[in-house]
C-alpha positions as a printed Julia matrix, in Angstrom:
163×3 Matrix{Float64}:
 72.65  11.35  140.22
 75.17  13.18  138.88
 75.4   16.73  140.15
 77.53  19.55  140.14
 76.29  20.49  143.38
 77.26  17.45  146.27
 75.39  18.58  148.84
 72.37  19.59  147.18
 68.91  17.64  145.86
 68.73  16.73  141.95
 64.88  17.05  142.35
 64.98  20.31  143.89
 64.69  23.39  142.04
 67.13  25.42  141.2
 66.87  29.47  142.34
 67.29  30.12  138.77
 65.65  28.59  135.27
 65.19  28.96  131.94
 61.81  30.8   133.13
 62.92  33.18  134.96
 63.95  35.5   130.9
 61.48  33.29  128.72
 57.5   33.36  127.88
 55.69  31.36  128.07
 55.81  29.42  124.29
 59.05  29.7   124.65
 58.94  27.48  127.68
 56.74  24.97  126.03
 59.5   24.52  123.12
 61.49  23.29  125.43
 59.56  19.9   126.61
 60.11  17.43  125.0
 57.61  15.15  123.65
 57.34  12.95  125.97
 57.14  15.75  128.49
 54.38  16.9   126.28
 51.99  13.47  126.47
 52.33  13.11  129.98
 50.94  16.16  130.53
 47.98  15.45  128.72
 47.16  12.62  130.66
 47.84  14.36  133.07
 44.66  16.54  132.2
 43.11  13.77  132.09
 42.84  13.07  136.29
 45.47  10.44  135.74
 48.42   9.2   138.46
 51.3    8.31  137.46
 50.89   4.39  137.5
 47.77   5.39  134.58
 50.32   7.27  133.0
 52.62   4.51  133.43
 50.71   2.23  132.45
 49.21   3.56  129.28
 52.79   4.73  128.15
 54.31   2.02  129.06
 57.07   2.92  131.45
 57.71   3.29  135.27
 55.47   5.27  137.47
 59.24   7.09  138.71
 59.82   7.56  135.08
 56.96   9.27  134.36
 56.97  11.03  138.13
 60.52  12.93  137.4
 59.91  13.58  133.53
 56.8   15.48  135.73
 59.34  17.34  138.05
 61.27  18.56  134.6
 58.78  19.75  132.88
 57.73  21.3   136.4
 60.56  23.42  136.19
 60.69  24.0   133.23
 58.27  25.73  132.87
 58.4   27.64  136.2
 55.36  26.52  138.2
 54.66  24.05  141.56
 52.12  21.74  140.32
 51.75  19.17  137.39
 48.13  19.99  137.36
 49.7   24.04  136.33
 52.18  22.56  133.29
 49.08  20.11  132.53
 46.65  23.43  132.25
 49.8   25.43  130.61
 50.59  22.75  127.63
 46.46  22.63  127.29
 45.97  26.39  127.17
 49.55  26.5   124.46
 47.44  23.47  122.59
 44.34  25.62  122.52
 45.8   28.72  121.32
 45.27  30.61  124.61
 47.36  33.28  125.14
 48.27  35.19  128.15
 46.72  38.4   129.26
 48.57  41.3   129.02
 49.52  42.99  132.39
 46.67  44.93  133.91
 46.64  48.84  133.55
 45.72  49.58  137.87
 44.03  53.35  137.88
 44.68  56.39  140.38
 43.97  55.81  143.46
 43.35  58.68  145.54
 45.07  61.04  146.69
 46.11  59.1   151.25
 44.07  61.71  153.51
 46.62  60.9   156.5
 50.23  62.25  156.68
 47.57  66.25  156.28
 49.06  68.88  153.81
 49.02  72.24  156.01
 46.01  74.18  156.17
 47.69  77.37  154.73
 49.59  78.07  151.86
 52.62  77.01  151.39
 55.78  77.84  148.44
 54.69  73.91  147.41
 51.15  74.68  147.4
 49.65  78.43  147.38
 46.4   77.22  146.59
 44.57  75.03  148.63
 44.64  71.38  147.22
 43.02  70.15  149.97
 39.84  66.39  149.55
 37.24  66.86  151.09
 38.39  64.46  153.62
 41.85  66.87  153.97
 39.25  69.63  155.03
 36.58  67.5   157.04
 39.84  66.16  159.61
 41.33  69.97  160.22
 37.39  71.7   161.08
 37.56  68.31  163.16
 40.78  69.47  163.91
 40.46  73.2   164.33
 36.83  72.69  166.88
 38.08  70.46  169.52
 42.42  72.08  169.82
 40.88  75.84  170.27
 38.2   75.54  172.89
 41.02  73.38  174.94
 43.85  75.85  173.99
 41.56  78.51  175.26
 40.4   76.75  178.67
 43.61  76.16  179.3
 45.49  79.91  178.61
 41.81  80.68  180.66
 43.17  78.6   183.9
 46.94  79.63  182.96
 45.73  83.85  183.54
 43.8   82.64  186.82
 46.79  81.12  188.34
 49.53  83.71  187.5
 46.83  86.49  189.07
 45.75  83.84  192.24
 49.78  83.7   192.64
 49.82  87.51  192.61
 47.83  87.76  194.9
 44.88  89.22  192.46
 41.51  87.74  193.36
 40.16  87.37  190.03
 36.58  88.43  189.82
């Protein structure tokens, strides 16, 4: 088979297809009547050989036409293409994109616990307040203990006997 690229497999899907800029209805409109009839038979779970026997063509011709239909519709399998055609024939419209709900404000990284120019008021969530409470409850006793040990060490180095 002749191709514009000598090293390219003609049956491999190209990086740019017509389906990139077309809607599902427009892509299905590009299918030939033969491809549509083959896809309707695929929907009945028929193999390429059974389709070929029904239509009077070879199974390789059926496979080739189904591969072209897959590429036109932008789907990986013949069953997906058949499902798209069946939905189109039944008048089923694809759903619009779902509207996503706003997500919760992330807990981490924690905002500063003191007022800043960007947030003069306390706008922390309860999880952030609980995190700051835990940090302070652990850090303050550790800091006081370390400071006390440093003072005792300095007093011992200077020759004073504490307590």
